[in-house]
XYZ file of C-alpha atoms in Angstrom:
558
model
C 11.488 26.162 -7.712
C 12.059 23.564 -4.991
C 9.308 21.431 -3.466
C 9.912 19.282 -0.410
C 7.348 16.521 0.041
C 7.046 14.898 3.449
C 5.231 12.237 5.391
C 5.535 13.769 8.824
C 3.959 14.097 12.278
C 1.447 14.718 13.660
C -0.543 12.910 10.950
C 2.184 10.772 9.400
C 3.435 9.111 12.569
C 5.074 6.050 11.014
C 7.273 5.564 7.950
C 8.175 9.246 7.859
C 10.014 10.358 4.732
C 11.157 13.299 2.644
C 11.368 13.814 -1.109
C 12.750 16.802 -3.028
C 11.639 17.685 -6.558
C 12.503 20.645 -8.738
C 10.265 22.936 -10.747
C 9.961 20.353 -13.528
C 8.722 17.661 -11.161
C 12.043 15.785 -11.410
C 13.043 13.860 -8.288
C 16.372 14.973 -6.872
C 16.376 12.780 -3.777
C 14.042 10.638 -1.707
C 14.676 8.888 1.598
C 12.757 7.270 4.381
C 13.766 8.595 7.780
C 14.387 5.094 9.150
C 17.324 4.689 6.778
C 18.958 7.712 8.391
C 18.076 7.420 12.093
C 18.288 3.579 12.088
C 14.938 3.204 13.886
C 12.550 0.830 12.130
C 9.516 2.652 10.704
C 10.697 5.846 12.479
C 7.672 5.928 14.750
C 6.630 9.409 15.900
C 9.842 10.954 14.505
C 9.985 13.856 12.085
C 11.824 13.292 8.775
C 14.596 15.743 9.644
C 17.574 13.621 8.604
C 15.840 12.515 5.407
C 15.078 16.149 4.561
C 18.677 17.182 5.233
C 19.879 14.418 2.922
C 17.602 15.741 0.166
C 18.981 19.245 0.580
C 22.581 18.001 0.485
C 21.874 16.042 -2.659
C 20.580 19.190 -4.372
C 23.267 21.453 -2.922
C 20.720 23.873 -1.456
C 19.693 25.180 1.964
C 16.328 24.965 3.695
C 15.836 28.664 2.945
C 15.710 27.783 -0.767
C 12.593 25.620 -0.361
C 9.514 27.235 -1.900
C 6.846 24.703 -0.930
C 6.541 21.986 1.679
C 3.900 19.467 0.611
C 2.444 17.206 3.304
C 0.772 13.920 2.366
C -2.099 14.483 4.792
C -4.760 17.092 5.503
C -3.314 17.763 8.945
C -5.615 20.697 9.643
C -8.623 18.401 9.491
C -7.269 15.802 11.881
C -5.569 18.277 14.225
C -7.623 21.472 14.062
C -6.163 24.611 15.648
C -3.122 22.766 17.022
C -0.583 25.200 15.530
C -0.700 28.975 15.427
C 0.858 29.267 11.961
C 2.775 27.389 9.283
C 6.140 28.262 10.799
C 5.178 26.567 14.062
C 3.775 23.598 12.156
C 6.958 23.145 10.102
C 9.156 23.333 13.184
C 7.132 20.503 14.715
C 6.641 18.379 11.593
C 9.976 18.700 9.777
C 12.419 20.531 12.060
C 14.449 22.334 9.382
C 15.501 25.941 9.932
C 13.886 27.738 7.013
C 15.251 31.109 8.041
C 13.174 34.281 7.805
C 11.035 33.072 4.888
C 8.485 30.409 5.714
C 7.767 28.264 2.650
C 4.207 27.735 1.523
C 2.634 24.665 3.124
C 0.341 22.573 0.914
C -1.666 19.879 2.661
C -2.576 17.141 0.194
C -5.334 14.678 1.160
C -3.726 11.364 2.039
C -5.313 9.182 -0.638
C -4.684 11.776 -3.340
C -1.005 11.755 -2.388
C -0.973 7.945 -2.598
C -2.688 8.070 -5.993
C -0.273 10.660 -7.396
C 2.749 8.679 -6.227
C 1.512 5.674 -8.190
C 0.303 7.256 -11.419
C 3.157 9.689 -12.029
C 5.723 6.952 -11.283
C 4.051 4.674 -13.840
C 4.631 4.557 -17.624
C 0.911 5.017 -18.326
C -0.530 8.220 -19.919
C -3.930 7.386 -18.405
C -4.941 4.899 -15.734
C -7.438 3.930 -13.133
C -5.845 4.291 -9.707
C -6.880 2.217 -6.707
C -5.767 3.269 -3.214
C -6.323 0.817 -0.354
C -4.861 1.230 3.117
C -5.809 1.480 6.775
C -7.306 4.920 6.462
C -6.887 8.411 5.160
C -8.685 11.384 6.638
C -12.182 10.084 5.901
C -11.700 7.011 3.746
C -10.024 3.597 3.538
C -10.382 2.787 -0.177
C -10.678 5.176 -3.124
C -10.803 4.953 -6.899
C -9.380 7.671 -9.145
C -8.884 8.462 -12.804
C -5.552 10.048 -13.662
C -4.487 11.307 -17.081
C -1.491 13.340 -18.178
C -2.418 16.994 -18.561
C -5.764 16.649 -16.763
C -6.935 17.160 -13.218
C -7.274 13.884 -11.296
C -10.840 12.770 -10.684
C -11.961 10.855 -7.610
C -14.523 8.282 -8.734
C -15.421 6.330 -5.584
C -14.683 6.325 -1.881
C -15.316 3.927 1.008
C -15.417 5.021 4.625
C -12.668 4.407 7.163
C -14.491 1.790 9.171
C -14.966 -0.408 6.065
C -11.198 -0.662 5.983
C -9.475 -3.674 4.432
C -6.317 -2.527 6.183
C -8.047 -2.787 9.561
C -9.148 -6.351 8.752
C -5.559 -7.325 8.006
C -4.167 -5.447 11.024
C -6.517 -7.461 13.221
C -5.189 -10.742 11.845
C -1.597 -9.573 12.287
C -2.136 -8.598 15.910
C -4.127 -11.807 16.582
C -1.023 -13.669 15.411
C 1.144 -11.695 17.831
C 2.695 -9.378 15.218
C 2.660 -5.604 15.047
C 0.378 -4.105 12.414
C 3.651 -3.022 10.794
C 4.563 -6.708 10.296
C 1.777 -7.519 7.850
C 4.367 -9.112 5.568
C 4.697 -11.945 8.069
C 0.945 -12.508 7.942
C 1.129 -12.704 4.152
C 3.990 -15.221 4.305
C 2.094 -17.373 6.783
C -1.093 -17.242 4.688
C 0.710 -19.095 1.890
C 0.658 -22.228 4.062
C -3.134 -22.071 4.003
C -3.135 -21.760 0.222
C -0.673 -24.642 -0.105
C -2.752 -26.896 2.156
C -5.972 -26.094 0.338
C -7.662 -24.746 3.466
C -11.235 -23.568 3.065
C -11.251 -20.011 4.390
C -14.640 -18.645 5.489
C -15.814 -15.884 3.215
C -15.875 -12.619 5.140
C -16.601 -10.343 2.197
C -19.616 -10.166 -0.118
C -19.167 -8.664 -3.574
C -22.272 -6.872 -4.778
C -22.239 -5.214 -8.174
C -20.194 -2.057 -7.785
C -19.690 -2.427 -4.023
C -18.406 -4.824 -1.381
C -19.556 -5.610 2.151
C -17.353 -6.960 4.924
C -18.577 -9.461 7.509
C -17.642 -7.053 10.270
C -20.135 -4.287 9.614
C -18.791 -0.732 9.444
C -19.470 1.586 12.334
C -21.774 4.504 11.821
C -19.612 7.423 10.728
C -19.390 10.396 13.071
C -21.070 13.440 11.490
C -18.668 16.064 10.172
C -14.934 15.804 9.570
C -13.097 13.285 11.713
C -10.361 14.282 14.125
C -7.339 12.215 15.111
C -9.051 11.128 18.326
C -12.105 9.916 16.401
C -9.957 7.959 13.962
C -7.999 6.303 16.780
C -11.165 5.298 18.634
C -12.756 3.875 15.484
C -9.602 1.965 14.582
C -9.404 0.284 17.979
C -13.102 -0.615 17.907
C -13.089 -2.062 14.385
C -9.847 -4.008 14.872
C -11.214 -5.470 18.115
C -14.347 -6.639 16.276
C -12.271 -8.293 13.571
C -10.125 -10.054 16.152
C -13.269 -11.354 17.833
C -14.434 -12.678 14.459
C -11.130 -14.487 13.831
C -11.232 -15.920 17.361
C -14.746 -17.232 16.779
C -13.665 -18.918 13.523
C -10.755 -20.851 15.062
C -11.993 -21.131 18.661
C -8.983 -19.397 20.220
C -7.878 -15.879 21.091
C -4.363 -16.344 19.774
C -1.800 -18.856 18.487
C -0.948 -21.995 20.436
C 2.678 -22.063 19.272
C 5.452 -19.447 19.452
C 6.198 -17.185 16.506
C 9.047 -19.372 15.249
C 6.627 -22.323 14.849
C 3.479 -20.611 13.564
C 3.482 -22.538 10.281
C 2.781 -25.667 12.350
C -0.166 -24.054 14.159
C -3.339 -24.781 12.137
C -5.317 -22.026 13.850
C -2.653 -19.406 13.095
C -2.427 -20.487 9.464
C -6.207 -20.339 9.077
C -6.439 -16.821 10.520
C -3.692 -15.580 8.194
C -5.242 -17.306 5.179
C -8.733 -16.013 6.015
C -7.478 -12.412 6.183
C -5.518 -12.895 2.974
C -8.619 -14.101 1.142
C -10.547 -11.029 2.335
C -7.883 -8.824 0.748
C -7.570 -10.821 -2.464
C -11.303 -11.009 -3.163
C -11.930 -7.361 -2.308
C -8.958 -5.866 -4.152
C -9.691 -7.939 -7.268
C -13.221 -6.530 -7.282
C -12.055 -2.957 -6.622
C -9.425 -3.224 -9.352
C -12.149 -4.133 -11.850
C -14.228 -1.159 -10.723
C -11.243 1.182 -11.088
C -10.591 0.057 -14.646
C -14.260 0.442 -15.507
C -14.423 3.954 -14.038
C -11.338 5.116 -15.935
C -12.352 3.443 -19.180
C -8.876 1.952 -19.682
C -7.161 -1.306 -18.763
C -4.100 0.369 -17.243
C -4.271 0.213 -13.445
C -2.096 1.651 -10.676
C -2.430 0.458 -7.075
C -1.093 2.215 -3.990
C -1.599 2.461 -0.232
C -0.280 0.097 2.429
C -2.354 -2.827 1.150
C -0.461 -2.550 -2.164
C 2.521 -4.100 -0.361
C 0.547 -7.357 -0.359
C 2.536 -9.095 -3.074
C 0.334 -12.185 -3.072
C -2.701 -10.081 -3.941
C -0.851 -8.030 -6.552
C 0.205 -11.236 -8.243
C -3.422 -12.298 -8.746
C -4.395 -9.131 -10.626
C -4.293 -9.094 -14.431
C -2.182 -6.509 -16.236
C -1.411 -3.909 -17.306
C -0.683 -3.195 -13.642
C 1.751 -0.869 -11.881
C 2.581 -0.594 -8.182
C 5.206 2.018 -7.217
C 8.317 1.057 -5.213
C 7.016 3.005 -2.205
C 3.253 2.326 -2.086
C 3.010 2.613 1.708
C 2.870 5.822 3.747
C 6.456 6.867 3.039
C 5.376 7.263 -0.576
C 2.995 10.130 0.144
C 6.061 12.352 0.496
C 6.585 11.862 -3.229
C 2.898 11.971 -4.101
C 2.325 15.224 -2.210
C 5.236 16.875 -4.006
C 4.008 15.653 -7.387
C 0.492 16.919 -6.628
C 1.997 20.408 -6.418
C 4.148 19.957 -9.529
C 3.508 16.846 -11.663
C 6.433 15.548 -13.704
C 6.727 16.081 -17.416
C 6.358 13.398 -20.086
C 7.595 9.992 -18.919
C 9.356 7.363 -21.001
C 9.180 4.513 -18.504
C 8.606 3.480 -14.915
C 10.337 5.253 -12.038
C 13.885 4.262 -11.128
C 13.883 3.330 -7.413
C 17.542 4.252 -6.838
C 16.955 7.685 -5.319
C 18.464 7.350 -1.831
C 21.821 7.870 -0.158
C 25.030 6.966 -1.984
C 26.864 4.318 -0.003
C 30.036 6.397 -0.219
C 28.316 9.668 0.675
C 28.174 10.627 4.352
C 31.029 8.295 5.414
C 33.582 9.441 2.881
C 33.429 13.203 3.320
C 36.828 14.804 2.947
C 38.438 15.502 6.309
C 36.688 12.710 8.183
C 38.794 9.776 9.390
C 38.362 6.655 7.245
C 36.272 3.805 8.555
C 38.279 1.196 10.445
C 38.530 -2.014 8.412
C 41.599 -3.488 10.122
C 39.654 -6.623 11.048
C 38.711 -7.276 7.426
C 40.522 -8.460 4.317
C 40.025 -6.056 1.402
C 40.489 -6.606 -2.326
C 39.353 -4.932 -5.500
C 36.020 -6.251 -6.688
C 36.470 -8.943 -9.317
C 33.344 -10.387 -10.892
C 34.924 -13.792 -11.486
C 36.011 -14.094 -7.860
C 32.614 -12.937 -6.597
C 30.823 -15.419 -8.844
C 33.020 -18.253 -7.596
C 32.259 -17.380 -3.975
C 28.547 -17.589 -4.681
C 28.755 -20.790 -6.725
C 30.674 -22.384 -3.852
C 27.789 -21.710 -1.490
C 28.926 -18.475 0.125
C 26.333 -15.953 1.324
C 27.208 -12.266 1.199
C 25.923 -8.732 0.972
C 26.069 -5.919 -1.560
C 26.033 -2.170 -0.876
C 26.616 -0.121 -4.014
C 25.653 3.300 -5.313
C 22.492 5.158 -4.322
C 20.095 3.153 -2.180
C 16.762 1.957 -3.491
C 13.676 3.505 -1.883
C 10.885 1.440 -0.392
C 10.839 -1.706 1.729
C 12.223 -4.096 -0.907
C 15.985 -4.382 -1.377
C 16.631 -4.254 -5.125
C 20.265 -5.393 -5.277
C 21.959 -2.211 -4.111
C 21.448 -3.023 -0.423
C 20.933 -6.787 -0.609
C 22.024 -10.120 0.811
C 22.594 -12.589 -2.025
C 23.158 -16.326 -2.425
C 22.721 -19.056 -5.018
C 19.258 -20.583 -4.360
C 20.029 -24.062 -5.695
C 18.717 -25.897 -2.627
C 16.101 -25.474 0.060
C 18.921 -25.473 2.620
C 20.008 -21.995 1.537
C 16.651 -20.681 2.790
C 17.397 -22.140 6.211
C 20.867 -20.640 6.286
C 19.842 -17.142 5.204
C 16.897 -17.087 7.622
C 19.363 -18.058 10.366
C 21.786 -15.330 9.291
C 18.971 -12.774 9.424
C 17.512 -14.151 12.677
C 14.156 -14.702 10.985
C 11.508 -17.347 11.449
C 12.292 -20.400 9.327
C 8.830 -20.433 7.730
C 9.413 -17.120 5.961
C 10.240 -17.092 2.214
C 12.793 -15.324 0.041
C 12.734 -13.752 -3.399
C 14.779 -14.367 -6.513
C 16.474 -12.018 -8.965
C 17.495 -12.662 -12.556
C 17.649 -11.041 -15.979
C 14.479 -10.529 -18.080
C 15.084 -13.324 -20.575
C 15.721 -15.990 -17.959
C 12.979 -14.718 -15.675
C 10.436 -15.548 -18.367
C 11.529 -19.183 -18.001
C 11.434 -19.262 -14.191
C 8.044 -17.764 -13.342
C 4.908 -16.235 -14.760
C 5.509 -12.999 -16.615
C 5.094 -9.745 -14.703
C 5.511 -6.639 -16.805
C 6.025 -4.099 -14.024
C 5.657 -5.765 -10.616
C 8.970 -7.602 -10.912
C 10.839 -4.334 -11.334
C 10.350 -3.613 -7.621
C 9.717 -7.144 -6.312
C 6.069 -6.335 -5.547
C 4.146 -9.272 -6.972
C 4.035 -12.985 -6.282
C 4.307 -15.184 -9.366
C 3.916 -18.925 -9.753
C 7.226 -20.662 -10.409
C 7.581 -22.874 -13.464
C 8.910 -26.428 -13.362
C 12.327 -25.018 -14.266
C 12.090 -22.419 -11.497
C 11.295 -25.049 -8.901
C 14.179 -27.183 -10.159
C 17.011 -24.640 -10.402
C 15.963 -22.178 -7.680
C 14.085 -24.046 -4.916
C 15.545 -21.665 -2.331
C 13.286 -18.854 -3.557
C 10.075 -20.851 -4.104
C 7.600 -20.576 -1.236
C 5.434 -23.409 0.072
C 2.552 -22.432 -2.243
C 4.727 -22.640 -5.354
C 5.169 -18.885 -5.787
C 8.086 -16.522 -5.590
C 8.308 -12.722 -5.414
C 10.637 -12.090 -8.341
C 12.851 -9.219 -9.308
C 14.008 -8.727 -12.867
C 17.188 -6.680 -13.123
C 17.660 -4.543 -16.235
C 20.944 -3.232 -17.602
C 23.398 -1.916 -15.016
C 20.778 -0.901 -12.429
C 22.732 -2.877 -9.814
C 26.212 -3.363 -11.303
C 27.661 -6.089 -9.063
C 24.601 -8.333 -9.069
C 23.954 -7.801 -12.764
C 27.554 -8.688 -13.616
C 27.381 -11.872 -11.516
C 24.144 -12.967 -13.200
C 25.726 -12.446 -16.612
C 28.863 -14.338 -15.610
C 26.833 -17.224 -14.186
C 24.973 -17.543 -17.462
C 28.233 -17.426 -19.432
C 29.553 -20.282 -17.292
C 26.446 -22.379 -17.857
C 25.025 -21.921 -14.358
C 21.381 -20.863 -13.923
C 21.553 -17.027 -13.706
C 19.368 -16.546 -10.649
C 20.180 -15.423 -7.102
C 18.344 -15.256 -3.820
C 17.882 -11.577 -2.981
C 16.807 -10.276 0.417
C 17.280 -7.034 2.293
C 20.653 -6.322 3.895
C 19.633 -5.888 7.529
C 19.538 -7.862 10.755
C 16.300 -8.543 12.642
C 14.615 -5.357 13.832
C 16.954 -3.119 11.803
C 16.164 -0.961 8.779
C 17.920 -1.787 5.518
C 21.500 -0.514 5.582
C 22.060 2.921 4.125
C 25.670 4.077 4.405
C 29.045 2.361 4.360
C 29.146 2.540 8.155
C 25.786 0.747 8.318
C 27.033 -1.891 5.897
C 30.190 -2.605 7.869
C 28.267 -2.771 11.147
C 25.728 -5.228 9.725
C 28.436 -7.302 8.047
C 30.296 -7.694 11.319
C 27.161 -8.570 13.314
C 25.852 -11.203 10.879
C 27.342 -14.524 9.795
C 27.948 -13.327 6.249
C 30.892 -14.552 4.176
C 31.648 -11.415 2.157
C 30.651 -7.803 1.585
C 30.696 -5.918 -1.703
C 31.040 -2.225 -0.881
C 31.188 -0.063 -3.964
C 34.010 -1.504 -6.084
C 35.674 -3.331 -3.182
C 35.263 -6.822 -1.730
C 35.652 -7.445 2.006
C 35.954 -10.727 3.864
C 36.422 -11.479 7.552
C 39.964 -12.351 8.614
C 38.954 -15.247 10.808
C 37.038 -16.786 7.910
C 39.820 -16.390 5.358
C 42.379 -17.749 7.809
C 40.138 -20.778 8.300
C 39.886 -21.216 4.522
C 36.230 -20.227 4.348
C-alpha cells in the first residue's frame, strides 16, 4: 500500500509539500515543493515536483498510489468546486494517475498538524497543542494522542481568536511578509535584552485566554475560503491598529536594515512576542492537564517560534516540519500511523545531493572554474580554524526550514565579527542572529539543556558563560542561541570537523545557517549548491566527499 500525503492547493496555498509512506507508515520520502521549483514558499503552486521526487525515491509510478491524503478539509472551504476526485487531483497535485483514481482522504488541518507531531515524537502518549493562523474552523486546538488509540480533540478556539493573526499583524506592521515571522522573532529579542515593558494584550483566565483584540462573531455554519479570507483581513487590520496605538505610528521610522535601532519597531515585535509566549505557555499547561501526562508535542506555524519553545518546560517535542508543509506527513500518518517508534524522527528525508544531477547519461556539471580535491577532514578543519566560511551539501536533504548540517553554511563562531561577515554573505540584515551546532556532551556546557528541541534547532536556549566566551558569534543580543546538537554521523562532514576540533583542543562548536542566498530556498541538488556557491562570497564548498574552492581565491592565497 502506498499513501501520498500532500499540502496542496486550493486550501494549502503556501509551503506546498508531498510525503510518501508505505503500508507500515514508514516514510519513504518527503520534500517541500520550494526545494524543487526554487520558488520560496511555493505560493499557489501544486507539489508536483515534490510528489515526483517521492515516487522516484520509491521506484513506483503514480498509478501505484492507493491513497492521496490532503492536510485540509478542502470540501468544506471550497464546496462543489470540483466534479470528482480525479478533477480535484489534477488541480491539486498534477500527477497522471492513469485509469485508476486513488482514494482521496481529506484530513482536517489541525488533526494533520497534530499527527505530524505526535507520530514523529518518541512519546507513547502525549498532549498535543496545535497553534497557527487558522485551520478550517479553528486557530488553536488541544489533543490527546496515544499509540494504539484514536486521537481525541480536547479543546478548540475559533479562527478569529488566532495567535497567528496577532503575530502576522506585527510582521506586516514592521514591513515584513507574514511568511517572514522569523524576522519579527529575531527583532523581539532586542526588546527582551533592553528590558522593555510590553503592554499585556492577553488575559489568562483559568482554562481559557482572552486577547485584547476581541474575536469577531463567527459566521453560522461551516466557513468557506472567502469567509476565512475576509475574517483574516479584518482581524489583522484590528491588530495593526492596536500596535499603532501603542507606539503612536503606523509603521517603522527606519529601513529594514536598521530596525533594531528603531524603538517603535522593537516594541511592536516584543509586544507580539509576549502575546505568543504568555498564551502558548498557558495552552501548553492545559494540554498536559487534558492528556494527564507531562509529555507535550507542539505543532502549527506558531511552533516555529523558537523563543517561545525555549520557555516551555519539558518533556517537549516539536517536529522538524511544524508549519503547513508538515501536514503532508500528518495527513498520510492519519491514514496509516507508523508502528512502534524507538526515537524521534530523522529529518534527513529529502533529495540526495547526488541524485537528479548525476543521472547516468546526463552531461556532468561544469566545474572548470573551481578547484576540486577529495574531502579531507584535517584540511577542512584548518580552513575553518583560519576563519574561512563555507558551505556543506551532503547526502539526503533535511526537511523543514532549519538547515541541519546537510545543506548548511558553517564557520567558527569565535568572534562577533563572524556574524557580520555571514550576514553580509547571505545579504541579510545585520541585526539577525545565527545558531550554533556541537556534539551533545559539549552542548551541555554551552547552553541550557534541551532534550529534543536541539535536534532540529527549534528552541532558543540561554547561553552559559562558556558559551558566550567561546562562541559569541552564535549568541543573540538577549543572551540566547538556537542550538543544534549533532548525534553520530547524521551529518558526516560537520560531525567529523567537530570531533577533529575537539581533538585539537579547539572548542567544538560551529555557526550553522541555511545554505541559501536572500530570497532563495535552501539548496537541494548539486546544481543548486554550485549555483549558490558561485553567487555568494563563500570560501569553500563541501559537496558529497569532495571539496571545491574558487580559482581566483586559491590563486590569491585565500
